[in-house]
Amino acid sequence: MTGLLVGLDIGATKILGVVARPDGEVLAEVRTGSPAGGDGVVAAAADVVARLRTESGLVLDGAVGVGIPGLVDTANGTVTHAVNLGVDDGFPFSARLGEATGMRVVLDNDANAAALGVATLIGQDDLVYLSIGTGLAAATVLDGVLRRGARNAAGEIGHIPVDPAGIACECGQVGCLETVASGSALAALWPSADRPPAQALFDAAAGGDPSAEAVRDRFAAHVADAVRLVALTVDPEVVVLGGGVAHVGERLRVAVAHALAEQATGSPFLASLDLAGRVRLAPQDVPVAALGAALLGSRDG
């Protein structure tokens, strides 16, 4: 079987690998936890590739696309400032994973990979993908092209300070947007031992818990701030909500759209942009980041 794509989505808590066809059909999927540190992440990623080979029974010897948090030098295959993974200092990820797997490695930021996956699945070549996971990041596809920036930092909006009196961020700044509009921020406000905090929060709010409603609305307002930021920067056709928090589904989109509508109440300018109507959810039944990484591999980054 030829033309198969392999992609890895590396996050702060998990590594998800897929084998897919060029049309986006996923043929095999493997998941494992993410260790801390570059060596551990490479070893875990190589193990996922090995398991994909074993469990699929397919010959996988082409390229593997990888999406990883942090600043990625796509030309050199290095990653810096992946603070949630403990990877820094221009770690040579592509070279190390290539040695471990025998495959050519195409590396990019995880949000960029997810944006490409979403754009392919929904047939939209003008969008911003907002990844709301352990951290917060955005990725932009304009005219079908990923915009990485001069220093590969395009979309790192989670590290824009929004509150000088806020809490310390792992990036070294204080009061970053990520500290109030991410899965980690939500978990700190609404801890849950038996299920994902976002699920627990939105379930409690739906059940009429006043405290949960207040936390949900505050969190949605901060995510709406992120939507407004990217929308006023590049004015995309749609802003797509993805990442772990988006697994709560339509309830997140509704809450964020409501917050955007409220923010526009006193501003004819914002109201004219219909930001609430431009918010979408990433497809929930497909591992978009891993699929996007696989597509990156097929396009050679």
PDB file of C-alpha atoms in Angstrom:
ATOM      1  CA  MET A   1       0.000   0.000   0.000  1.00  0.00           C
ATOM      2  CA  THR A   2       1.597   3.265  -1.106  1.00  0.00           C
ATOM      3  CA  GLY A   3       0.948   6.911  -0.381  1.00  0.00           C
ATOM      4  CA  LEU A   4       0.416   6.403   3.349  1.00  0.00           C
ATOM      5  CA  LEU A   5       1.085   9.291   5.712  1.00  0.00           C
ATOM      6  CA  VAL A   6       2.375   9.110   9.281  1.00  0.00           C
ATOM      7  CA  GLY A   7       1.802  11.906  11.770  1.00  0.00           C
ATOM      8  CA  LEU A   8       2.544  12.502  15.444  1.00  0.00           C
ATOM      9  CA  ASP A   9       0.796  15.034  17.655  1.00  0.00           C
ATOM     10  CA  ILE A  10       3.032  15.660  20.664  1.00  0.00           C
ATOM     11  CA  GLY A  11       1.392  17.461  23.565  1.00  0.00           C
ATOM     12  CA  ALA A  12       2.224  18.134  27.181  1.00  0.00           C
ATOM     13  CA  THR A  13       0.261  15.092  28.369  1.00  0.00           C
ATOM     14  CA  LYS A  14       0.094  12.707  25.404  1.00  0.00           C
ATOM     15  CA  ILE A  15       1.600  11.652  22.092  1.00  0.00           C
ATOM     16  CA  LEU A  16      -0.903  10.565  19.441  1.00  0.00           C
ATOM     17  CA  GLY A  17       0.265   8.898  16.253  1.00  0.00           C
ATOM     18  CA  VAL A  18      -1.735   8.071  13.136  1.00  0.00           C
ATOM     19  CA  VAL A  19      -1.367   6.380   9.791  1.00  0.00           C
ATOM     20  CA  ALA A  20      -3.611   8.057   7.232  1.00  0.00           C
ATOM     21  CA  ARG A  21      -4.413   8.283   3.557  1.00  0.00           C
ATOM     22  CA  PRO A  22      -3.872  11.607   1.736  1.00  0.00           C
ATOM     23  CA  ASP A  23      -7.651  12.216   1.796  1.00  0.00           C
ATOM     24  CA  GLY A  24      -7.625  12.220   5.618  1.00  0.00           C
ATOM     25  CA  GLU A  25      -8.898   8.707   6.289  1.00  0.00           C
ATOM     26  CA  VAL A  26      -7.201   7.412   9.447  1.00  0.00           C
ATOM     27  CA  LEU A  27      -6.121   3.762   9.175  1.00  0.00           C
ATOM     28  CA  ALA A  28      -4.355   3.281  12.512  1.00  0.00           C
ATOM     29  CA  GLU A  29      -3.986   5.230  15.745  1.00  0.00           C
ATOM     30  CA  VAL A  30      -1.695   4.862  18.782  1.00  0.00           C
ATOM     31  CA  ARG A  31      -1.575   6.946  21.957  1.00  0.00           C
ATOM     32  CA  THR A  32       0.899   7.150  24.844  1.00  0.00           C
ATOM     33  CA  GLY A  33       1.828   9.561  27.615  1.00  0.00           C
ATOM     34  CA  SER A  34       4.344  12.386  27.171  1.00  0.00           C
ATOM     35  CA  PRO A  35       7.442  12.260  29.375  1.00  0.00           C
ATOM     36  CA  ALA A  36       9.409  15.385  30.241  1.00  0.00           C
ATOM     37  CA  GLY A  37      12.631  16.330  28.503  1.00  0.00           C
ATOM     38  CA  GLY A  38      13.876  15.990  24.949  1.00  0.00           C
ATOM     39  CA  ASP A  39      15.360  12.509  25.284  1.00  0.00           C
ATOM     40  CA  GLY A  40      12.200  11.116  26.841  1.00  0.00           C
ATOM     41  CA  VAL A  41       9.943  12.693  24.229  1.00  0.00           C
ATOM     42  CA  VAL A  42      12.050  11.293  21.373  1.00  0.00           C
ATOM     43  CA  ALA A  43      12.005   7.809  22.899  1.00  0.00           C
ATOM     44  CA  ALA A  44       8.236   7.901  23.407  1.00  0.00           C
ATOM     45  CA  ALA A  45       7.648   9.223  19.878  1.00  0.00           C
ATOM     46  CA  ALA A  46       9.840   6.483  18.401  1.00  0.00           C
ATOM     47  CA  ASP A  47       7.879   3.904  20.375  1.00  0.00           C
ATOM     48  CA  VAL A  48       4.616   5.242  18.925  1.00  0.00           C
ATOM     49  CA  VAL A  49       6.010   4.862  15.393  1.00  0.00           C
ATOM     50  CA  ALA A  50       7.105   1.305  16.174  1.00  0.00           C
ATOM     51  CA  ARG A  51       3.658   0.467  17.525  1.00  0.00           C
ATOM     52  CA  LEU A  52       1.996   1.970  14.443  1.00  0.00           C
ATOM     53  CA  ARG A  53       4.105  -0.336  12.296  1.00  0.00           C
ATOM     54  CA  THR A  54       3.294  -3.376  14.421  1.00  0.00           C
ATOM     55  CA  GLU A  55      -0.408  -2.748  14.970  1.00  0.00           C
ATOM     56  CA  SER A  56      -1.169  -1.680  11.397  1.00  0.00           C
ATOM     57  CA  GLY A  57       0.976  -4.343   9.746  1.00  0.00           C
ATOM     58  CA  LEU A  58       1.902  -1.726   7.141  1.00  0.00           C
ATOM     59  CA  VAL A  59       5.283  -0.772   5.722  1.00  0.00           C
ATOM     60  CA  LEU A  60       5.978   2.738   6.995  1.00  0.00           C
ATOM     61  CA  ASP A  61       9.306   3.939   5.658  1.00  0.00           C
ATOM     62  CA  GLY A  62       8.620   7.375   4.178  1.00  0.00           C
ATOM     63  CA  ALA A  63       8.288  10.602   6.133  1.00  0.00           C
ATOM     64  CA  VAL A  64       6.770  11.202   9.530  1.00  0.00           C
ATOM     65  CA  GLY A  65       5.298  14.618  10.238  1.00  0.00           C
ATOM     66  CA  VAL A  66       5.466  15.846  13.812  1.00  0.00           C
ATOM     67  CA  GLY A  67       3.601  18.645  15.546  1.00  0.00           C
ATOM     68  CA  ILE A  68       5.161  19.773  18.834  1.00  0.00           C
ATOM     69  CA  PRO A  69       4.608  22.768  21.134  1.00  0.00           C
ATOM     70  CA  GLY A  70       7.162  25.572  21.179  1.00  0.00           C
ATOM     71  CA  LEU A  71       9.197  27.539  18.674  1.00  0.00           C
ATOM     72  CA  VAL A  72      10.106  25.219  15.821  1.00  0.00           C
ATOM     73  CA  ASP A  73      12.824  25.892  13.275  1.00  0.00           C
ATOM     74  CA  THR A  74      11.306  23.978  10.385  1.00  0.00           C
ATOM     75  CA  ALA A  75      14.460  24.227   8.278  1.00  0.00           C
ATOM     76  CA  ASN A  76      16.761  22.712  10.897  1.00  0.00           C
ATOM     77  CA  GLY A  77      14.238  20.505  12.690  1.00  0.00           C
ATOM     78  CA  THR A  78      14.932  21.983  16.113  1.00  0.00           C
ATOM     79  CA  VAL A  79      12.591  23.069  18.890  1.00  0.00           C
ATOM     80  CA  THR A  80      13.038  25.761  21.526  1.00  0.00           C
ATOM     81  CA  HIS A  81      10.850  26.988  24.364  1.00  0.00           C
ATOM     82  CA  ALA A  82       8.536  23.979  24.504  1.00  0.00           C
ATOM     83  CA  VAL A  83       8.047  24.918  28.146  1.00  0.00           C
ATOM     84  CA  ASN A  84       5.242  22.438  28.822  1.00  0.00           C
ATOM     85  CA  LEU A  85       7.490  19.571  27.690  1.00  0.00           C
ATOM     86  CA  GLY A  86      10.736  20.674  29.290  1.00  0.00           C
ATOM     87  CA  VAL A  87      12.393  20.938  25.858  1.00  0.00           C
ATOM     88  CA  ASP A  88      14.588  23.942  25.099  1.00  0.00           C
ATOM     89  CA  ASP A  89      17.884  25.208  23.693  1.00  0.00           C
ATOM     90  CA  GLY A  90      17.341  24.265  20.055  1.00  0.00           C
ATOM     91  CA  PHE A  91      16.853  20.564  20.720  1.00  0.00           C
ATOM     92  CA  PRO A  92      17.584  18.625  17.466  1.00  0.00           C
ATOM     93  CA  PHE A  93      14.305  16.743  17.456  1.00  0.00           C
ATOM     94  CA  SER A  94      14.132  15.814  13.776  1.00  0.00           C
ATOM     95  CA  ALA A  95      17.643  14.389  13.699  1.00  0.00           C
ATOM     96  CA  ARG A  96      17.142  12.408  16.881  1.00  0.00           C
ATOM     97  CA  LEU A  97      13.764  10.958  15.880  1.00  0.00           C
ATOM     98  CA  GLY A  98      15.056  10.201  12.396  1.00  0.00           C
ATOM     99  CA  GLU A  99      17.910   8.189  13.882  1.00  0.00           C
ATOM    100  CA  ALA A 100      15.489   6.284  16.109  1.00  0.00           C
ATOM    101  CA  THR A 101      12.934   5.445  13.401  1.00  0.00           C
ATOM    102  CA  GLY A 102      14.856   5.399  10.128  1.00  0.00           C
ATOM    103  CA  MET A 103      12.323   7.848   8.684  1.00  0.00           C
ATOM    104  CA  ARG A 104      12.625  11.371   7.352  1.00  0.00           C
ATOM    105  CA  VAL A 105      11.124  13.747   9.925  1.00  0.00           C
ATOM    106  CA  VAL A 106       9.229  16.955   9.121  1.00  0.00           C
ATOM    107  CA  LEU A 107       8.775  19.048  12.262  1.00  0.00           C
ATOM    108  CA  ASP A 108       6.414  21.949  12.921  1.00  0.00           C
ATOM    109  CA  ASN A 109       4.540  23.614  15.733  1.00  0.00           C
ATOM    110  CA  ASP A 110       1.573  21.543  16.931  1.00  0.00           C
ATOM    111  CA  ALA A 111      -0.959  24.311  16.391  1.00  0.00           C
ATOM    112  CA  ASN A 112       0.305  24.764  12.828  1.00  0.00           C
ATOM    113  CA  ALA A 113      -0.144  21.064  12.190  1.00  0.00           C
ATOM    114  CA  ALA A 114      -3.664  21.117  13.598  1.00  0.00           C
ATOM    115  CA  ALA A 115      -4.569  24.172  11.518  1.00  0.00           C
ATOM    116  CA  LEU A 116      -3.519  22.368   8.356  1.00  0.00           C
ATOM    117  CA  GLY A 117      -5.538  19.323   9.375  1.00  0.00           C
ATOM    118  CA  VAL A 118      -8.639  21.391  10.069  1.00  0.00           C
ATOM    119  CA  ALA A 119      -8.286  23.399   6.857  1.00  0.00           C
ATOM    120  CA  THR A 120      -8.104  20.164   4.873  1.00  0.00           C
ATOM    121  CA  LEU A 121     -11.060  18.544   6.613  1.00  0.00           C
ATOM    122  CA  ILE A 122     -13.451  21.488   6.413  1.00  0.00           C
ATOM    123  CA  GLY A 123     -12.295  22.742   3.018  1.00  0.00           C
ATOM    124  CA  GLN A 124     -11.423  26.218   4.282  1.00  0.00           C
ATOM    125  CA  ASP A 125      -8.206  27.962   3.193  1.00  0.00           C
ATOM    126  CA  ASP A 126      -8.641  31.100   5.314  1.00  0.00           C
ATOM    127  CA  LEU A 127      -8.780  30.443   9.056  1.00  0.00           C
ATOM    128  CA  VAL A 128      -7.193  30.823  12.448  1.00  0.00           C
ATOM    129  CA  TYR A 129      -7.022  27.706  14.597  1.00  0.00           C
ATOM    130  CA  LEU A 130      -7.089  28.361  18.340  1.00  0.00           C
ATOM    131  CA  SER A 131      -5.584  25.491  20.325  1.00  0.00           C
ATOM    132  CA  ILE A 132      -6.950  25.451  23.876  1.00  0.00           C
ATOM    133  CA  GLY A 133      -5.076  22.654  25.578  1.00  0.00           C
ATOM    134  CA  THR A 134      -2.522  22.579  28.366  1.00  0.00           C
ATOM    135  CA  GLY A 135      -1.421  25.916  26.928  1.00  0.00           C
ATOM    136  CA  LEU A 136      -2.896  28.370  24.426  1.00  0.00           C
ATOM    137  CA  ALA A 137      -1.686  29.001  20.886  1.00  0.00           C
ATOM    138  CA  ALA A 138      -3.027  30.031  17.509  1.00  0.00           C
ATOM    139  CA  ALA A 139      -2.124  29.114  13.948  1.00  0.00           C
ATOM    140  CA  THR A 140      -3.046  30.900  10.755  1.00  0.00           C
ATOM    141  CA  VAL A 141      -3.781  29.539   7.299  1.00  0.00           C
ATOM    142  CA  LEU A 142      -4.255  32.257   4.674  1.00  0.00           C
ATOM    143  CA  ASP A 143      -4.832  31.372   1.028  1.00  0.00           C
ATOM    144  CA  GLY A 144      -4.062  27.787   1.996  1.00  0.00           C
ATOM    145  CA  VAL A 145      -0.593  28.649   3.319  1.00  0.00           C
ATOM    146  CA  LEU A 146       0.591  28.324   6.916  1.00  0.00           C
ATOM    147  CA  ARG A 147       2.035  31.575   8.281  1.00  0.00           C
ATOM    148  CA  ARG A 148       4.916  30.757  10.613  1.00  0.00           C
ATOM    149  CA  GLY A 149       6.504  34.182  11.038  1.00  0.00           C
ATOM    150  CA  ALA A 150      10.065  35.471  10.710  1.00  0.00           C
ATOM    151  CA  ARG A 151      11.154  33.744  13.937  1.00  0.00           C
ATOM    152  CA  ASN A 152       8.637  30.879  13.864  1.00  0.00           C
ATOM    153  CA  ALA A 153       6.682  32.566  16.662  1.00  0.00           C
ATOM    154  CA  ALA A 154       3.515  33.483  14.768  1.00  0.00           C
ATOM    155  CA  GLY A 155       0.491  32.530  16.849  1.00  0.00           C
ATOM    156  CA  GLU A 156       2.177  32.314  20.253  1.00  0.00           C
ATOM    157  CA  ILE A 157      -0.600  34.474  21.642  1.00  0.00           C
ATOM    158  CA  GLY A 158      -0.702  32.546  24.905  1.00  0.00           C
ATOM    159  CA  HIS A 159       2.366  34.497  25.947  1.00  0.00           C
ATOM    160  CA  ILE A 160       0.891  37.949  25.460  1.00  0.00           C
ATOM    161  CA  PRO A 161       0.641  39.501  28.963  1.00  0.00           C
ATOM    162  CA  VAL A 162      -2.900  40.652  29.731  1.00  0.00           C
ATOM    163  CA  ASP A 163      -2.772  41.143  33.512  1.00  0.00           C
ATOM    164  CA  PRO A 164       0.260  42.768  35.207  1.00  0.00           C
ATOM    165  CA  ALA A 165      -1.102  41.554  38.549  1.00  0.00           C
ATOM    166  CA  GLY A 166      -1.696  38.018  37.283  1.00  0.00           C
ATOM    167  CA  ILE A 167       0.087  34.776  38.037  1.00  0.00           C
ATOM    168  CA  ALA A 168       3.513  33.769  36.762  1.00  0.00           C
ATOM    169  CA  CYS A 169       3.643  31.993  33.406  1.00  0.00           C
ATOM    170  CA  GLU A 170       6.087  29.192  32.628  1.00  0.00           C
ATOM    171  CA  CYS A 171       7.541  31.393  29.881  1.00  0.00           C
ATOM    172  CA  GLY A 172       8.954  33.737  32.537  1.00  0.00           C
ATOM    173  CA  GLN A 173       6.430  36.546  32.154  1.00  0.00           C
ATOM    174  CA  VAL A 174       3.521  37.442  34.413  1.00  0.00           C
ATOM    175  CA  GLY A 175      -0.187  37.418  33.620  1.00  0.00           C
ATOM    176  CA  CYS A 176      -0.009  35.855  30.160  1.00  0.00           C
ATOM    177  CA  LEU A 177      -3.225  35.080  28.280  1.00  0.00           C
ATOM    178  CA  GLU A 178      -2.387  31.377  28.652  1.00  0.00           C
ATOM    179  CA  THR A 179      -2.741  31.691  32.441  1.00  0.00           C
ATOM    180  CA  VAL A 180      -6.447  32.505  32.081  1.00  0.00           C
ATOM    181  CA  ALA A 181      -7.519  30.942  28.750  1.00  0.00           C
ATOM    182  CA  SER A 182      -6.102  27.409  28.640  1.00  0.00           C
ATOM    183  CA  GLY A 183      -6.886  23.944  29.896  1.00  0.00           C
ATOM    184  CA  SER A 184      -4.398  24.422  32.719  1.00  0.00           C
ATOM    185  CA  ALA A 185      -6.087  27.656  33.749  1.00  0.00           C
ATOM    186  CA  LEU A 186      -9.498  25.986  33.714  1.00  0.00           C
ATOM    187  CA  ALA A 187      -8.215  23.032  35.755  1.00  0.00           C
ATOM    188  CA  ALA A 188      -6.866  25.408  38.396  1.00  0.00           C
ATOM    189  CA  LEU A 189     -10.276  27.064  38.679  1.00  0.00           C
ATOM    190  CA  TRP A 190     -12.301  23.830  38.580  1.00  0.00           C
ATOM    191  CA  PRO A 191     -10.231  20.781  39.627  1.00  0.00           C
ATOM    192  CA  SER A 192     -11.647  17.342  38.903  1.00  0.00           C
ATOM    193  CA  ALA A 193     -10.205  13.989  39.947  1.00  0.00           C
ATOM    194  CA  ASP A 194     -12.493  11.638  38.029  1.00  0.00           C
ATOM    195  CA  ARG A 195     -12.823  13.253  34.575  1.00  0.00           C
ATOM    196  CA  PRO A 196     -11.378  16.107  32.499  1.00  0.00           C
ATOM    197  CA  PRO A 197     -11.874  19.435  34.315  1.00  0.00           C
ATOM    198  CA  ALA A 198     -13.498  21.064  31.278  1.00  0.00           C
ATOM    199  CA  GLN A 199     -16.069  18.273  31.098  1.00  0.00           C
ATOM    200  CA  ALA A 200     -16.733  18.519  34.827  1.00  0.00           C
ATOM    201  CA  LEU A 201     -17.104  22.300  34.693  1.00  0.00           C
ATOM    202  CA  PHE A 202     -19.472  22.415  31.732  1.00  0.00           C
ATOM    203  CA  ASP A 203     -21.545  19.549  33.124  1.00  0.00           C
ATOM    204  CA  ALA A 204     -21.890  21.326  36.470  1.00  0.00           C
ATOM    205  CA  ALA A 205     -22.803  24.586  34.767  1.00  0.00           C
ATOM    206  CA  ALA A 206     -25.417  22.818  32.645  1.00  0.00           C
ATOM    207  CA  GLY A 207     -26.834  21.397  35.865  1.00  0.00           C
ATOM    208  CA  GLY A 208     -27.377  24.879  37.251  1.00  0.00           C
ATOM    209  CA  ASP A 209     -24.442  25.141  39.676  1.00  0.00           C
ATOM    210  CA  PRO A 210     -24.016  28.933  40.129  1.00  0.00           C
ATOM    211  CA  SER A 211     -20.298  28.658  40.906  1.00  0.00           C
ATOM    212  CA  ALA A 212     -19.714  26.554  37.801  1.00  0.00           C
ATOM    213  CA  GLU A 213     -21.698  28.985  35.678  1.00  0.00           C
ATOM    214  CA  ALA A 214     -19.546  31.861  36.919  1.00  0.00           C
ATOM    215  CA  VAL A 215     -16.283  30.012  36.233  1.00  0.00           C
ATOM    216  CA  ARG A 216     -17.501  28.881  32.803  1.00  0.00           C
ATOM    217  CA  ASP A 217     -18.516  32.396  31.822  1.00  0.00           C
ATOM    218  CA  ARG A 218     -15.244  33.905  33.050  1.00  0.00           C
ATOM    219  CA  PHE A 219     -13.234  31.296  31.167  1.00  0.00           C
ATOM    220  CA  ALA A 220     -15.313  31.771  28.001  1.00  0.00           C
ATOM    221  CA  ALA A 221     -14.748  35.527  28.206  1.00  0.00           C
ATOM    222  CA  HIS A 222     -10.983  34.997  28.269  1.00  0.00           C
ATOM    223  CA  VAL A 223     -11.169  32.644  25.280  1.00  0.00           C
ATOM    224  CA  ALA A 224     -13.295  35.284  23.564  1.00  0.00           C
ATOM    225  CA  ASP A 225     -10.464  37.744  24.205  1.00  0.00           C
ATOM    226  CA  ALA A 226      -8.160  35.375  22.326  1.00  0.00           C
ATOM    227  CA  VAL A 227     -10.652  35.088  19.459  1.00  0.00           C
ATOM    228  CA  ARG A 228     -10.965  38.859  19.265  1.00  0.00           C
ATOM    229  CA  LEU A 229      -7.181  39.230  19.280  1.00  0.00           C
ATOM    230  CA  VAL A 230      -6.595  36.920  16.320  1.00  0.00           C
ATOM    231  CA  ALA A 231      -9.661  38.149  14.437  1.00  0.00           C
ATOM    232  CA  LEU A 232      -8.583  41.773  14.652  1.00  0.00           C
ATOM    233  CA  THR A 233      -5.036  40.842  13.651  1.00  0.00           C
ATOM    234  CA  VAL A 234      -5.622  38.801  10.472  1.00  0.00           C
ATOM    235  CA  ASP A 235      -9.425  38.975   9.964  1.00  0.00           C
ATOM    236  CA  PRO A 236      -9.935  35.334   8.911  1.00  0.00           C
ATOM    237  CA  GLU A 237     -13.141  33.891   7.530  1.00  0.00           C
ATOM    238  CA  VAL A 238     -13.451  31.604  10.564  1.00  0.00           C
ATOM    239  CA  VAL A 239     -11.802  31.048  13.945  1.00  0.00           C
ATOM    240  CA  VAL A 240     -11.754  27.357  14.835  1.00  0.00           C
ATOM    241  CA  LEU A 241     -11.680  26.240  18.473  1.00  0.00           C
ATOM    242  CA  GLY A 242      -9.636  23.101  19.080  1.00  0.00           C
ATOM    243  CA  GLY A 243      -7.431  21.389  21.632  1.00  0.00           C
ATOM    244  CA  GLY A 244      -8.407  19.359  24.668  1.00  0.00           C
ATOM    245  CA  VAL A 245     -10.897  21.853  26.086  1.00  0.00           C
ATOM    246  CA  ALA A 246     -12.836  21.813  22.802  1.00  0.00           C
ATOM    247  CA  HIS A 247     -13.770  18.189  23.488  1.00  0.00           C
ATOM    248  CA  VAL A 248     -16.703  19.523  25.521  1.00  0.00           C
ATOM    249  CA  GLY A 249     -18.161  20.281  22.113  1.00  0.00           C
ATOM    250  CA  GLU A 250     -20.834  22.735  21.129  1.00  0.00           C
ATOM    251  CA  ARG A 251     -21.167  24.022  24.682  1.00  0.00           C
ATOM    252  CA  LEU A 252     -17.762  25.691  24.414  1.00  0.00           C
ATOM    253  CA  ARG A 253     -18.591  27.350  21.105  1.00  0.00           C
ATOM    254  CA  VAL A 254     -21.900  28.629  22.476  1.00  0.00           C
ATOM    255  CA  ALA A 255     -20.255  30.037  25.616  1.00  0.00           C
ATOM    256  CA  VAL A 256     -17.502  31.772  23.651  1.00  0.00           C
ATOM    257  CA  ALA A 257     -19.934  33.110  21.046  1.00  0.00           C
ATOM    258  CA  HIS A 258     -22.123  34.472  23.846  1.00  0.00           C
ATOM    259  CA  ALA A 259     -19.114  36.204  25.408  1.00  0.00           C
ATOM    260  CA  LEU A 260     -18.162  37.712  22.052  1.00  0.00           C
ATOM    261  CA  ALA A 261     -21.702  38.983  21.539  1.00  0.00           C
ATOM    262  CA  GLU A 262     -21.672  40.571  24.988  1.00  0.00           C
ATOM    263  CA  GLN A 263     -18.305  42.204  24.330  1.00  0.00           C
ATOM    264  CA  ALA A 264     -19.716  43.715  21.131  1.00  0.00           C
ATOM    265  CA  THR A 265     -22.815  45.137  22.815  1.00  0.00           C
ATOM    266  CA  GLY A 266     -21.299  48.575  23.369  1.00  0.00           C
ATOM    267  CA  SER A 267     -19.203  48.658  20.202  1.00  0.00           C
ATOM    268  CA  PRO A 268     -20.803  49.112  16.779  1.00  0.00           C
ATOM    269  CA  PHE A 269     -17.358  48.384  15.331  1.00  0.00           C
ATOM    270  CA  LEU A 270     -17.108  44.945  16.953  1.00  0.00           C
ATOM    271  CA  ALA A 271     -20.769  44.228  16.253  1.00  0.00           C
ATOM    272  CA  SER A 272     -20.199  44.859  12.538  1.00  0.00           C
ATOM    273  CA  LEU A 273     -17.540  42.131  12.428  1.00  0.00           C
ATOM    274  CA  ASP A 274     -19.884  39.357  13.647  1.00  0.00           C
ATOM    275  CA  LEU A 275     -17.092  37.589  15.512  1.00  0.00           C
ATOM    276  CA  ALA A 276     -19.580  35.362  17.317  1.00  0.00           C
ATOM    277  CA  GLY A 277     -20.851  34.068  13.988  1.00  0.00           C
ATOM    278  CA  ARG A 278     -17.362  33.248  12.755  1.00  0.00           C
ATOM    279  CA  VAL A 279     -16.449  30.852  15.571  1.00  0.00           C
ATOM    280  CA  ARG A 280     -16.429  27.142  14.707  1.00  0.00           C
ATOM    281  CA  LEU A 281     -15.471  23.926  16.464  1.00  0.00           C
ATOM    282  CA  ALA A 282     -12.731  21.689  15.116  1.00  0.00           C
ATOM    283  CA  PRO A 283     -14.032  18.315  13.887  1.00  0.00           C
ATOM    284  CA  GLN A 284     -14.462  16.161  16.981  1.00  0.00           C
ATOM    285  CA  ASP A 285     -14.278  12.695  15.426  1.00  0.00           C
ATOM    286  CA  VAL A 286     -10.841  13.069  13.812  1.00  0.00           C
ATOM    287  CA  PRO A 287      -7.401  13.596  15.452  1.00  0.00           C
ATOM    288  CA  VAL A 288      -6.846  16.830  13.537  1.00  0.00           C
ATOM    289  CA  ALA A 289      -3.388  17.662  14.912  1.00  0.00           C
ATOM    290  CA  ALA A 290      -1.934  14.230  14.153  1.00  0.00           C
ATOM    291  CA  LEU A 291      -3.593  14.225  10.732  1.00  0.00           C
ATOM    292  CA  GLY A 292      -2.245  17.697  10.017  1.00  0.00           C
ATOM    293  CA  ALA A 293       1.221  16.543  11.031  1.00  0.00           C
ATOM    294  CA  ALA A 294       0.921  13.659   8.576  1.00  0.00           C
ATOM    295  CA  LEU A 295      -0.045  16.107   5.835  1.00  0.00           C
ATOM    296  CA  LEU A 296       2.973  18.249   6.713  1.00  0.00           C
ATOM    297  CA  GLY A 297       5.140  15.210   6.116  1.00  0.00           C
ATOM    298  CA  SER A 298       3.582  14.660   2.708  1.00  0.00           C
ATOM    299  CA  ARG A 299       4.118  18.305   1.765  1.00  0.00           C
ATOM    300  CA  ASP A 300       7.693  18.361   3.071  1.00  0.00           C
ATOM    301  CA  GLY A 301       6.774  21.123   5.578  1.00  0.00           C
TER     302      GLY A 301
END
